[in-house]
Coordinates of N, CA and C in Angstrom, one line a residue:
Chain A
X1 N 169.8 -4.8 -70.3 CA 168.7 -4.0 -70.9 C 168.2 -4.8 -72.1
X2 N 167.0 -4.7 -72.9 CA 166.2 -5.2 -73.5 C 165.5 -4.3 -74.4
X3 N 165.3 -4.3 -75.7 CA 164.4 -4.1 -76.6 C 164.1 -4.4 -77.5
X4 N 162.7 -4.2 -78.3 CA 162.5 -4.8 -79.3 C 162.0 -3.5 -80.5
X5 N 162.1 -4.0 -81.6 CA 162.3 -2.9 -82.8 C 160.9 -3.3 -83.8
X6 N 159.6 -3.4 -84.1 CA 158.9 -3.4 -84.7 C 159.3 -2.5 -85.8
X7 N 160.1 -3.2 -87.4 CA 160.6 -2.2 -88.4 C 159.1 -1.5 -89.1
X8 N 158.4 -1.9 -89.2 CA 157.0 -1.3 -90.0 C 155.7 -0.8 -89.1
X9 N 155.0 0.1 -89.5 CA 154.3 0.5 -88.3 C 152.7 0.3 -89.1
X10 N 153.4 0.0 -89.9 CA 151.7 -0.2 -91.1 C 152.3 -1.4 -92.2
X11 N 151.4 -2.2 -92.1 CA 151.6 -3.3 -93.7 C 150.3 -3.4 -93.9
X12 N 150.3 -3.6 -95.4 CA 149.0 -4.1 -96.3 C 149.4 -5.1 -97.6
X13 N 148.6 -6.3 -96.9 CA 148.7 -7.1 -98.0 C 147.2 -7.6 -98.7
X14 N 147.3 -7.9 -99.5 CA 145.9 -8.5 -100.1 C 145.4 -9.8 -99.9
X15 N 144.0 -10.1 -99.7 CA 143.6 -11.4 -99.1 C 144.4 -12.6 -100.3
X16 N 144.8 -13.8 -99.5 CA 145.6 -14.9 -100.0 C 146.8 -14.7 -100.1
X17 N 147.6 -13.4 -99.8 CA 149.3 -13.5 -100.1 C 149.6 -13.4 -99.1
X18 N 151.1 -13.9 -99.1 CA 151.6 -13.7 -97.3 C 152.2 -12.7 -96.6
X19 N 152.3 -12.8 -95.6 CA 152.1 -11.8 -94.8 C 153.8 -12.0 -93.9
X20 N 154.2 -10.8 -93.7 CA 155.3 -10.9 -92.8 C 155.8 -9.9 -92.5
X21 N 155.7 -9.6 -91.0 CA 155.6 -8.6 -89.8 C 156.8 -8.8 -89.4
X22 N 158.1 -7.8 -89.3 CA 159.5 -7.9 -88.4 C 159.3 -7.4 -87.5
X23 N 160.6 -8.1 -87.1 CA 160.7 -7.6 -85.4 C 162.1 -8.4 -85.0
X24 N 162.8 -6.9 -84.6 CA 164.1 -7.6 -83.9 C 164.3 -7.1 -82.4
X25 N 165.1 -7.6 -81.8 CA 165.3 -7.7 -80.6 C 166.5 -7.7 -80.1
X26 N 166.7 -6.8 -78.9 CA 167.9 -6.2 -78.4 C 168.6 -7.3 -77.0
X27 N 168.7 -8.0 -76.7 CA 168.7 -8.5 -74.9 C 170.6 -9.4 -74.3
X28 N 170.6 -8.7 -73.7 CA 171.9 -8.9 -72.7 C 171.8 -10.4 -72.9
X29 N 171.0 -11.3 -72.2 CA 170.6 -12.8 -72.2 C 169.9 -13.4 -73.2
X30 N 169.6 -14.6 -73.1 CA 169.0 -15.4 -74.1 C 167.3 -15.1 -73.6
X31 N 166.6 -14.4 -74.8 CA 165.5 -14.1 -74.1 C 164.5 -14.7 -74.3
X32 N 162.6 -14.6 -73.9 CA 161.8 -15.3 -74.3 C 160.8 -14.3 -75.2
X33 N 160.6 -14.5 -76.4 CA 160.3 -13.6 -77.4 C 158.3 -14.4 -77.8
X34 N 157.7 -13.3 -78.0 CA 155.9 -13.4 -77.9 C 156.1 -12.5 -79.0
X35 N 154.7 -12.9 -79.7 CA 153.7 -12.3 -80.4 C 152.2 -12.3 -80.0
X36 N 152.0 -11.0 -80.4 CA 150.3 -10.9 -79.3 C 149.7 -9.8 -80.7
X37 N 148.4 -10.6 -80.3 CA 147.8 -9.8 -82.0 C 146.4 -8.7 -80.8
X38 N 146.0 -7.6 -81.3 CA 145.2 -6.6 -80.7 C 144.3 -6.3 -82.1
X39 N 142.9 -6.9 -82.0 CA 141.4 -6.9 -82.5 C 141.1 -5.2 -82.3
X40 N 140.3 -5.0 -83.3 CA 140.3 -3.4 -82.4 C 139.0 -3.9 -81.3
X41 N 138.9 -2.4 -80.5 CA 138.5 -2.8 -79.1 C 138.2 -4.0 -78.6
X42 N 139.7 -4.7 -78.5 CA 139.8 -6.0 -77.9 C 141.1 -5.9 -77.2
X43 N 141.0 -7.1 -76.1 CA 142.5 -7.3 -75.3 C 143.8 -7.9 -76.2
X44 N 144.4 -7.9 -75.5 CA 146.0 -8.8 -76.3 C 145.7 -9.9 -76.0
X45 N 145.9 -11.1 -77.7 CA 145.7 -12.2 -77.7 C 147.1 -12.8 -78.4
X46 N 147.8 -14.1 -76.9 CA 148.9 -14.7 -77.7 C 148.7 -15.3 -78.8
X47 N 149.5 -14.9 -79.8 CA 149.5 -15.7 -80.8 C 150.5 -16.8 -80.9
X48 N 151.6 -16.8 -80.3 CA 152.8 -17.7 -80.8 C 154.1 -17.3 -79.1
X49 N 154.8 -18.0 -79.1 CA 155.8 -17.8 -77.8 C 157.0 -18.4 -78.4
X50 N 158.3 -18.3 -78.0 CA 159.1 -18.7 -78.2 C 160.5 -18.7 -77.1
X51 N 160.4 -19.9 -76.3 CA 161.1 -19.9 -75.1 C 162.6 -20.7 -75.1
X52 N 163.1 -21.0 -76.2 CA 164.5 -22.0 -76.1 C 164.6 -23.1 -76.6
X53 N 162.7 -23.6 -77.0 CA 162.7 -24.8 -77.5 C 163.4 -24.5 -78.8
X54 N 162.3 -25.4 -79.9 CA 162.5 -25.2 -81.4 C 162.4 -23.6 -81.6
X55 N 163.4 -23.2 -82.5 CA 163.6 -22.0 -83.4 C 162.4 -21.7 -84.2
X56 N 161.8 -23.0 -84.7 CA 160.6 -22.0 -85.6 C 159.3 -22.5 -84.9
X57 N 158.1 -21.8 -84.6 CA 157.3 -21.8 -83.9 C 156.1 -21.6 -84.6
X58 N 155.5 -22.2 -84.0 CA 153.6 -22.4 -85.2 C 152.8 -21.7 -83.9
X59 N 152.1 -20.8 -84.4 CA 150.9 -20.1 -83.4 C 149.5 -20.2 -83.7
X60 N 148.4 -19.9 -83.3 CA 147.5 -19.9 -83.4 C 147.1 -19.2 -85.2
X61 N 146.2 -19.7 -85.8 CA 145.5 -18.7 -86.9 C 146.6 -18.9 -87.7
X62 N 147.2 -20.1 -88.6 CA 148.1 -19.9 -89.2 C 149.6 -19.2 -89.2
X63 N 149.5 -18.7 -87.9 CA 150.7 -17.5 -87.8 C 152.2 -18.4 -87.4
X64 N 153.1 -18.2 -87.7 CA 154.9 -18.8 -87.1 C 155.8 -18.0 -87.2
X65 N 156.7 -18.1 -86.3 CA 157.9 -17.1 -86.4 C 158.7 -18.0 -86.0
X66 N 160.0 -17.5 -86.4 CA 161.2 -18.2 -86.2 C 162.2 -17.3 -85.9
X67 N 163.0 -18.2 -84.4 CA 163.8 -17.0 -83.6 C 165.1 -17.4 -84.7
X68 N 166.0 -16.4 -84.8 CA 167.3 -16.3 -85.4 C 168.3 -15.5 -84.8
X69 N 168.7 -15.8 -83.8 CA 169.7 -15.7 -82.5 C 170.5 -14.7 -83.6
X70 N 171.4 -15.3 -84.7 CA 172.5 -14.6 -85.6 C 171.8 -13.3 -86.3
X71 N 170.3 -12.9 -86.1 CA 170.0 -12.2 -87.2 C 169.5 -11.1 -85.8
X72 N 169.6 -11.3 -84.8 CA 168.3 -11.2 -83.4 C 167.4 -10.3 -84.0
X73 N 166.4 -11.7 -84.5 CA 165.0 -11.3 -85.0 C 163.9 -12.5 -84.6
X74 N 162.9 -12.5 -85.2 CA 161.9 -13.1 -84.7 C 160.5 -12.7 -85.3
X75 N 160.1 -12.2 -86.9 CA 159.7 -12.5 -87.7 C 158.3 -12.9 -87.6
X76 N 157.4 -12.6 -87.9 CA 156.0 -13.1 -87.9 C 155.6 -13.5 -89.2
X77 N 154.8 -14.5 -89.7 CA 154.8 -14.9 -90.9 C 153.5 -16.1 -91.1
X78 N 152.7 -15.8 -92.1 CA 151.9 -16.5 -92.6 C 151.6 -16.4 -93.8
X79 N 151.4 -18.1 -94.7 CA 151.3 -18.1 -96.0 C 150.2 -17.3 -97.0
X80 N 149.1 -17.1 -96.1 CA 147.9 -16.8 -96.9 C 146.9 -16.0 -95.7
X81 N 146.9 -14.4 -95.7 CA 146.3 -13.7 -95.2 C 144.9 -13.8 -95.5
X82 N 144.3 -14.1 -94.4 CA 142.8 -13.8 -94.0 C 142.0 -12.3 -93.9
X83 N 141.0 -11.8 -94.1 CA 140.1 -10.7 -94.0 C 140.6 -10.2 -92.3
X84 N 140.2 -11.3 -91.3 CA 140.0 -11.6 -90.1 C 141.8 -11.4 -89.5
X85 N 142.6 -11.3 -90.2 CA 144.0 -11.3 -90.1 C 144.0 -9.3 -89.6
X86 N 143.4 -8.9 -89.9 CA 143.4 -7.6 -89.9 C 143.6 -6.9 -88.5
X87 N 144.7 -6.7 -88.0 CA 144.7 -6.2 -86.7 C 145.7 -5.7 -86.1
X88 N 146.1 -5.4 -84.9 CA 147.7 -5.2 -84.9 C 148.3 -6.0 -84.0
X89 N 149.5 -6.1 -84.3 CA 150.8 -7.1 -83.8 C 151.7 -6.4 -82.9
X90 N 151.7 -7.1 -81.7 CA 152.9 -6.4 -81.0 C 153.9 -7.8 -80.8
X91 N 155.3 -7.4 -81.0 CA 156.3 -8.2 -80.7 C 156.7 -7.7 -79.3
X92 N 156.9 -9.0 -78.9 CA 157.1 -8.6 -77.6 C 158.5 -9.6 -76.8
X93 N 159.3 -9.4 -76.0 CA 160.4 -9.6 -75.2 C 160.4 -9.9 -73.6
X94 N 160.6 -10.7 -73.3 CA 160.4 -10.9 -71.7 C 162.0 -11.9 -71.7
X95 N 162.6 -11.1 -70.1 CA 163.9 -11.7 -69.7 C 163.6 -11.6 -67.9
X96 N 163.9 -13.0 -68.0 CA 164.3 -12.8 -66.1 C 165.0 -12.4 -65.7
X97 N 164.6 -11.2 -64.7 CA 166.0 -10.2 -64.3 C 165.4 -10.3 -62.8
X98 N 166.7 -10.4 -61.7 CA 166.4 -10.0 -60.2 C 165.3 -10.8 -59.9
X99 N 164.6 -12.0 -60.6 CA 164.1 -13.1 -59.7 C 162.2 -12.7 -60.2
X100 N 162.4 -11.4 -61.5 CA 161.2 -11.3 -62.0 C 161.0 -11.0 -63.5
X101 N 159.7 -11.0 -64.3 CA 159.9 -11.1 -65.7 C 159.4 -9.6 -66.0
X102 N 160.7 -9.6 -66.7 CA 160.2 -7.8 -67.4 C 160.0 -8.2 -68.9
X103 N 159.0 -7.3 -69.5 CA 158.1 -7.9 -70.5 C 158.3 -6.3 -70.9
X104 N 159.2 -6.4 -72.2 CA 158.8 -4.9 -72.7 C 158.4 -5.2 -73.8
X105 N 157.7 -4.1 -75.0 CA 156.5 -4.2 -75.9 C 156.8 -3.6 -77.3
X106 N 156.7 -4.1 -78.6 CA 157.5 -3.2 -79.5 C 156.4 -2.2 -79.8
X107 N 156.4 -1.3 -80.6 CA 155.5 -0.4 -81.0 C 154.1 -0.6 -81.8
X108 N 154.1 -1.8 -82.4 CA 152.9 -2.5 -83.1 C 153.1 -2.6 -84.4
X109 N 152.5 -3.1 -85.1 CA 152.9 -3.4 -86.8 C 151.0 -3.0 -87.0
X110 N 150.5 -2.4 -87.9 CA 148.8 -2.6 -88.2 C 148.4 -3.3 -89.5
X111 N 148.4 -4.1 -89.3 CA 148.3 -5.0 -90.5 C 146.6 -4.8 -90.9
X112 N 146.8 -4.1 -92.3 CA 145.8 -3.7 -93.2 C 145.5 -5.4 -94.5
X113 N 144.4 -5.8 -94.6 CA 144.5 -7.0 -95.4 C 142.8 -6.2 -96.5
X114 N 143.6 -6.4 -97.7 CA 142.2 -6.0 -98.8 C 141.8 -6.6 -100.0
X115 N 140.6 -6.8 -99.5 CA 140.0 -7.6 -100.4 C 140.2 -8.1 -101.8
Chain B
X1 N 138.5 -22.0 -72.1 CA 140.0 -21.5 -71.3 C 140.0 -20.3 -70.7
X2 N 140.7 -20.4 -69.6 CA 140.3 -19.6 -68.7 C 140.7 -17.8 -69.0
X3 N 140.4 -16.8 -68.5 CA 140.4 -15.4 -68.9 C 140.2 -14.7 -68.1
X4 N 141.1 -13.8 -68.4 CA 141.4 -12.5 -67.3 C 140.2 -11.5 -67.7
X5 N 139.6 -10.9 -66.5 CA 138.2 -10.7 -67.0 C 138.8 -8.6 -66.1
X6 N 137.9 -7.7 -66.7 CA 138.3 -6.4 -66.2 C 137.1 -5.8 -66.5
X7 N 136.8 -5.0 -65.3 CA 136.2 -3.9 -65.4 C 136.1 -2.6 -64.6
X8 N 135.8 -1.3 -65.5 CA 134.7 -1.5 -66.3 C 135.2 -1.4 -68.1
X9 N 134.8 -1.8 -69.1 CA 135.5 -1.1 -70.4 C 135.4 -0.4 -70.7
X10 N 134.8 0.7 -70.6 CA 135.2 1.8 -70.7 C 134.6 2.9 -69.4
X11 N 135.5 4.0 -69.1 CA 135.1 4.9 -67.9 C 135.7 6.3 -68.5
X12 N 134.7 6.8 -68.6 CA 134.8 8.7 -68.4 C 134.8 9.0 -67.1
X13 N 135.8 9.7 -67.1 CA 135.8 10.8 -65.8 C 136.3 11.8 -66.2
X14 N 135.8 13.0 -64.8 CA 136.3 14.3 -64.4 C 137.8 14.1 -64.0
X15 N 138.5 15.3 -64.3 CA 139.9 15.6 -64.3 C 139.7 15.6 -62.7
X16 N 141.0 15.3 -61.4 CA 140.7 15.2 -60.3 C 139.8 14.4 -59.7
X17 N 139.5 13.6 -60.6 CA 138.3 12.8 -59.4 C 138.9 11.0 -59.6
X18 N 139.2 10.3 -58.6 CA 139.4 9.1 -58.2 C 139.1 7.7 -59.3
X19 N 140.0 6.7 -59.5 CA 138.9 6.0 -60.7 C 139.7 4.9 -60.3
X20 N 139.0 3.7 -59.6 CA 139.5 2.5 -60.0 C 139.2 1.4 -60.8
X21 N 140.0 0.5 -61.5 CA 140.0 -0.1 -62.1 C 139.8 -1.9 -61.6
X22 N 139.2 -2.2 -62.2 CA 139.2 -3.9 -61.2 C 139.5 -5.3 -62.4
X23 N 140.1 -6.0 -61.9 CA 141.0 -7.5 -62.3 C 140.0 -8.5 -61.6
X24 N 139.9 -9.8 -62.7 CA 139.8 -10.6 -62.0 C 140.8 -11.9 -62.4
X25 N 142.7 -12.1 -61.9 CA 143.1 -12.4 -62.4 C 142.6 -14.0 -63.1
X26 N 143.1 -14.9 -63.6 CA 143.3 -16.5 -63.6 C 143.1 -16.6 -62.3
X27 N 142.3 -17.7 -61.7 CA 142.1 -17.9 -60.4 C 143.5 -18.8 -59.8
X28 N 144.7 -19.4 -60.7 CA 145.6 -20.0 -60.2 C 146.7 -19.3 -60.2
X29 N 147.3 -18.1 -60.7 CA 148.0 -17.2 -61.5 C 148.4 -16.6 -60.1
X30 N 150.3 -16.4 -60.0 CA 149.8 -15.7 -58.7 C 150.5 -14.3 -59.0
X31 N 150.6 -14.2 -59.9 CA 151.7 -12.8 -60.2 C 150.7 -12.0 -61.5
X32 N 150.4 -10.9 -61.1 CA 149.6 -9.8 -61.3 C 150.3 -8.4 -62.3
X33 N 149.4 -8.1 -63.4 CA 150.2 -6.7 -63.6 C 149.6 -5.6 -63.9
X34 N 149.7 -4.7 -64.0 CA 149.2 -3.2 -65.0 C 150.5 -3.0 -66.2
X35 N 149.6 -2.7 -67.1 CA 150.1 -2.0 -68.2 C 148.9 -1.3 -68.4
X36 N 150.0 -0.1 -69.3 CA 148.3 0.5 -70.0 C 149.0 1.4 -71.8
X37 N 148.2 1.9 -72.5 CA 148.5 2.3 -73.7 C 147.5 3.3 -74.2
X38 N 148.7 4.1 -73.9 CA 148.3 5.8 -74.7 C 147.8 5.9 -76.4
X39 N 146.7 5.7 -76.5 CA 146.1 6.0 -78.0 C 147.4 6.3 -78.8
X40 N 147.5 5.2 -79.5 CA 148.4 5.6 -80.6 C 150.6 5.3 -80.0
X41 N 150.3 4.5 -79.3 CA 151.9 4.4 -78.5 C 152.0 3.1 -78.3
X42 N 152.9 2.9 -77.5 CA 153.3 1.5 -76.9 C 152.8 1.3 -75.6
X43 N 152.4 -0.1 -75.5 CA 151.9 -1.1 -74.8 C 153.4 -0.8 -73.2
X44 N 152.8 0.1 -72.2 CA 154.0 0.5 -71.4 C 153.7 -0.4 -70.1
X45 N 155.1 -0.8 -69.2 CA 154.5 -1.8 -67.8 C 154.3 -0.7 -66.8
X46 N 153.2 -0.7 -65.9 CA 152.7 -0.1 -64.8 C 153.7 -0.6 -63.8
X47 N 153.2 -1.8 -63.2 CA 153.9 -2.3 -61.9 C 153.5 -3.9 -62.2
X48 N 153.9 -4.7 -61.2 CA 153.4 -6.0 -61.3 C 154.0 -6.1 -59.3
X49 N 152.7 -7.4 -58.8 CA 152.4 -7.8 -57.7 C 152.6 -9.5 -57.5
X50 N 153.3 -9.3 -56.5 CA 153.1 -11.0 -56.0 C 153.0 -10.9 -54.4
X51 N 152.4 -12.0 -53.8 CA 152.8 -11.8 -52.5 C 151.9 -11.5 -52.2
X52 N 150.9 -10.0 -52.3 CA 150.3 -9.4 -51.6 C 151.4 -7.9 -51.6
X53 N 152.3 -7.7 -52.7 CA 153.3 -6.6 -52.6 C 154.0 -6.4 -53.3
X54 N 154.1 -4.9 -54.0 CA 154.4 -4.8 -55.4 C 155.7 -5.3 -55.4
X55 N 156.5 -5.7 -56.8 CA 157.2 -6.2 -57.1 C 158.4 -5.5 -57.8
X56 N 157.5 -4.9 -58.4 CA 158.2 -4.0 -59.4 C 157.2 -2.7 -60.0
X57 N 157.8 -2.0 -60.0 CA 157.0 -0.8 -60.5 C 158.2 0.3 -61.8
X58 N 156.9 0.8 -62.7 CA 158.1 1.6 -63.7 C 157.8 3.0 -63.2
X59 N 158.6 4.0 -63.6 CA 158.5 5.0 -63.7 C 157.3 6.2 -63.3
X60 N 156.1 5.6 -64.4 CA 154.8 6.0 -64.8 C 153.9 6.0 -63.0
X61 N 154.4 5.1 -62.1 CA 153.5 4.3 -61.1 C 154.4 5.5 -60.0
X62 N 153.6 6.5 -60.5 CA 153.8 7.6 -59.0 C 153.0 7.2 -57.5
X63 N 153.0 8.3 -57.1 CA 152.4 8.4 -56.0 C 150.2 8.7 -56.2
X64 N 150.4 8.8 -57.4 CA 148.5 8.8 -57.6 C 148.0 7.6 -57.8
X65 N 149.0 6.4 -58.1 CA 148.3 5.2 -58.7 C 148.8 4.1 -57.4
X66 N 147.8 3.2 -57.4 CA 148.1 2.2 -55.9 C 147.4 1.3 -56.6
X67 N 147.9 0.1 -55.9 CA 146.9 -1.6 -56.6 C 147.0 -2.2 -54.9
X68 N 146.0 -3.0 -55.3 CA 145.5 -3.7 -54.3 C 145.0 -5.2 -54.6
X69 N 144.8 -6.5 -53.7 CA 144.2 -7.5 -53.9 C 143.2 -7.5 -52.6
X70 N 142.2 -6.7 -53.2 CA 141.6 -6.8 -51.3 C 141.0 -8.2 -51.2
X71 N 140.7 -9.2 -51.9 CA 139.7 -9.8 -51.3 C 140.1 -11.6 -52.1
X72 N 141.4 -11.4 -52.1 CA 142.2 -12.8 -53.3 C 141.8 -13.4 -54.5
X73 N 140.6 -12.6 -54.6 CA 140.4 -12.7 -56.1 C 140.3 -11.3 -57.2
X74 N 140.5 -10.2 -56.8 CA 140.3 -9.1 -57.3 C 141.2 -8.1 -57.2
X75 N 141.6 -8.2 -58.2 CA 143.3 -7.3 -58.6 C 142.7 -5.9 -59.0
X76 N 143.2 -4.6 -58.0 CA 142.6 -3.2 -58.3 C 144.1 -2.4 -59.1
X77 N 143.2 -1.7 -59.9 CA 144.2 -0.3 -60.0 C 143.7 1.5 -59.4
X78 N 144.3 2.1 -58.9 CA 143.5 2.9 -58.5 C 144.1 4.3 -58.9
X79 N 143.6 5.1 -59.3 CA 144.1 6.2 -60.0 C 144.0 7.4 -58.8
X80 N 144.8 8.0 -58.0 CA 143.8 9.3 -57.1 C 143.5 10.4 -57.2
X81 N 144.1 11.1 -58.0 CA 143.8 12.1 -59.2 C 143.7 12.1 -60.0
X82 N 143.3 12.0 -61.0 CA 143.3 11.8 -62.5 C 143.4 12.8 -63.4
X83 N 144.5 12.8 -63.9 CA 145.0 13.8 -65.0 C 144.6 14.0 -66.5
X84 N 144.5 14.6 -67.7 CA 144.1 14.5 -68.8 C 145.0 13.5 -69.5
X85 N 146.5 13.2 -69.1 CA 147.2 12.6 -69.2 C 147.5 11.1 -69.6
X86 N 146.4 10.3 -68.4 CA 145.8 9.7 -67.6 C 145.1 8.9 -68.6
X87 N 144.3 9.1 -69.8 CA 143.5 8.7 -70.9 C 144.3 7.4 -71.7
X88 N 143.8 6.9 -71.2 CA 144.6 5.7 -71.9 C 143.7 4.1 -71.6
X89 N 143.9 3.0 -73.0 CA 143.7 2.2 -72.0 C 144.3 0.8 -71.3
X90 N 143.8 0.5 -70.2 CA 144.6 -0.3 -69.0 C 144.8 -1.7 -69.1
X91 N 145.3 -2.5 -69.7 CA 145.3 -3.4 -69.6 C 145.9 -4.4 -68.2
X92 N 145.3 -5.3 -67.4 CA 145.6 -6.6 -66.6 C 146.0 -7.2 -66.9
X93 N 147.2 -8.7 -66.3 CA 147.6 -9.3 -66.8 C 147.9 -10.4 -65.8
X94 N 148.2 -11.5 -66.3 CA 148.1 -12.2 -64.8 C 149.6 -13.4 -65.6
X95 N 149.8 -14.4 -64.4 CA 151.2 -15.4 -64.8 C 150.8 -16.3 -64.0
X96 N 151.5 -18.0 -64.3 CA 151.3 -18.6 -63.1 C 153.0 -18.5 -62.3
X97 N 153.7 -18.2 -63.3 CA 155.0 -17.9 -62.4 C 156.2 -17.2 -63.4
X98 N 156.6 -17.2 -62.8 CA 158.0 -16.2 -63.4 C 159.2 -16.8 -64.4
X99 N 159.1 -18.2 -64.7 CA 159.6 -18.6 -65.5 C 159.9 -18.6 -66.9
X100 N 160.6 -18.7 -67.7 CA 160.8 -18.7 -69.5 C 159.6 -18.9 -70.0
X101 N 159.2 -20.1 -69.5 CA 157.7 -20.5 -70.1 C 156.4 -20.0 -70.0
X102 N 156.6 -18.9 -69.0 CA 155.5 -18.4 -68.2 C 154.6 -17.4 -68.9
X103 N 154.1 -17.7 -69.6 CA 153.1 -16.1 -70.6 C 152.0 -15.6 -70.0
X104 N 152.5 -13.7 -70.4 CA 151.2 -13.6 -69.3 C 149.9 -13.4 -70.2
X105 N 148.9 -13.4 -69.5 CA 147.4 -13.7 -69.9 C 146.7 -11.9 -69.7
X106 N 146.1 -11.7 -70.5 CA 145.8 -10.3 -70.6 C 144.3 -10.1 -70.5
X107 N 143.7 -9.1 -70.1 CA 142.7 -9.1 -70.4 C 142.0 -8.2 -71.5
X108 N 140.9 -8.1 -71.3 CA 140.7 -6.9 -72.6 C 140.9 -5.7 -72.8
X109 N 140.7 -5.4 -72.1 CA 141.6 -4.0 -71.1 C 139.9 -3.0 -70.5
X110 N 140.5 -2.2 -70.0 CA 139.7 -0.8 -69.4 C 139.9 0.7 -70.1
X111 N 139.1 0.9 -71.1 CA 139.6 2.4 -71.6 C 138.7 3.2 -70.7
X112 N 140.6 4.5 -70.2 CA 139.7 5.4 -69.5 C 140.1 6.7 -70.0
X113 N 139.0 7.4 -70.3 CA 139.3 8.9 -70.5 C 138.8 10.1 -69.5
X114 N 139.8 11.1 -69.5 CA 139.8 11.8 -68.6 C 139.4 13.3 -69.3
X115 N 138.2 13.7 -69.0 CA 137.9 15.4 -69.9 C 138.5 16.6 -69.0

């Protein structure tokens, strides 16, 4: 079994301070852990993946997270929030089970950013 | 770069009346999915297709909802009654394979509401 825990369901930070979105994660195996950011009326765009390589990971838009197997988390994080940063985050979990990828979804973080 | 493309974006319908939804996955991608998200909820898995044959399916993927590839480029969802329930919107998703590394590609989604 598999889950993932989005601790905040709202953050607001102010434009230029950083920003950091948790997210921990539940999984039987060693899993492959995503961040995907949601524009309003827009689709889910990867931001960052993290499959086994390196532990800390650089994504698109300034964004990185870093897996911490001892902590099972995976952390979203950027130095200096953008206007354009404004959206929501889903952490997300995918494990190979029975020869296919189950991808389950945390609840979203809404990251409010003000001027 | 290439993009999972859906339509329509948005669809009102009558409660009881039929509504499908259309994919056009990554043209190399061979593993297919639904998810969809209830205003205000989590990002939930529909079913996912390889083959030409579902693969997996959750809970949600009764006997009203069916998918199809009729024509090897165009991934359907098909709703056969439609409930008020039902209102949500649908996102596609496509993979090139089932591996760690494998992320899937989403599209923008299809909101459909049911009066």
């Amino acid at each position: 079994a598999q889950s993932v825990t989005q601790l905040d369901s709202h953050v607001s930070v102010s434009e230029g301070t950083p920003v950091l979105l948790r997210c921990n994660y539940s999984s039987s195996y060693s899993p492959s852990l995503f961040w995907y950011v949601q524009h309003p009326n827009k689709g889910l765009q990867l931001l960052l993946k993290y499959t086994s390589a390196a532990t800390l990971v650089k994504g698109i838009n300034g964004f990185e997270a870093e897996f911490k197997k001892s902590e099972t988390s995976f952390h979203l994080t950027k130095p200096s929030a953008h206007m354009s940063d404004a959206a929501e985050y889903f952490c997300v979990v995918s494990l190979l089970s029975g020869g296919y990828q189950k991808v389950t979804f945390g609840t979203g973080t809404k990251l409010q950013v003000i001027p | 770069e290439p993009e999972v493309t859906q339509t329509p974006s948005h669809q009102v319908t009558q409660m009881g009346q039929e509504v499908i939804l259309r994919c056009v996955p990554i043209s190399n991608h061979l593993y297919f999915y639904w998810y969809r998200q209830i205003l205000g909820q989590k990002v939930e898995f529909l079913v996912s297709f390889y083959n030409n044959e579902i693969s997996e399916k959750s809970e949600i993927f009764d006997d009203q909802f069916s998918v199809e590839r009729p024509d090897g480029s165009n991934f359907t969802l098909k709703i056969r009654s439609t409930k008020l329930e039902d209102s949500a919107m649908y996102f596609c998703a496509s993979s090139l394979g089932q591996g760690r590394a494998n992320v899937l590609t989403f599209g923008a989604g299809s909101r459909l509401t049911v009066l």
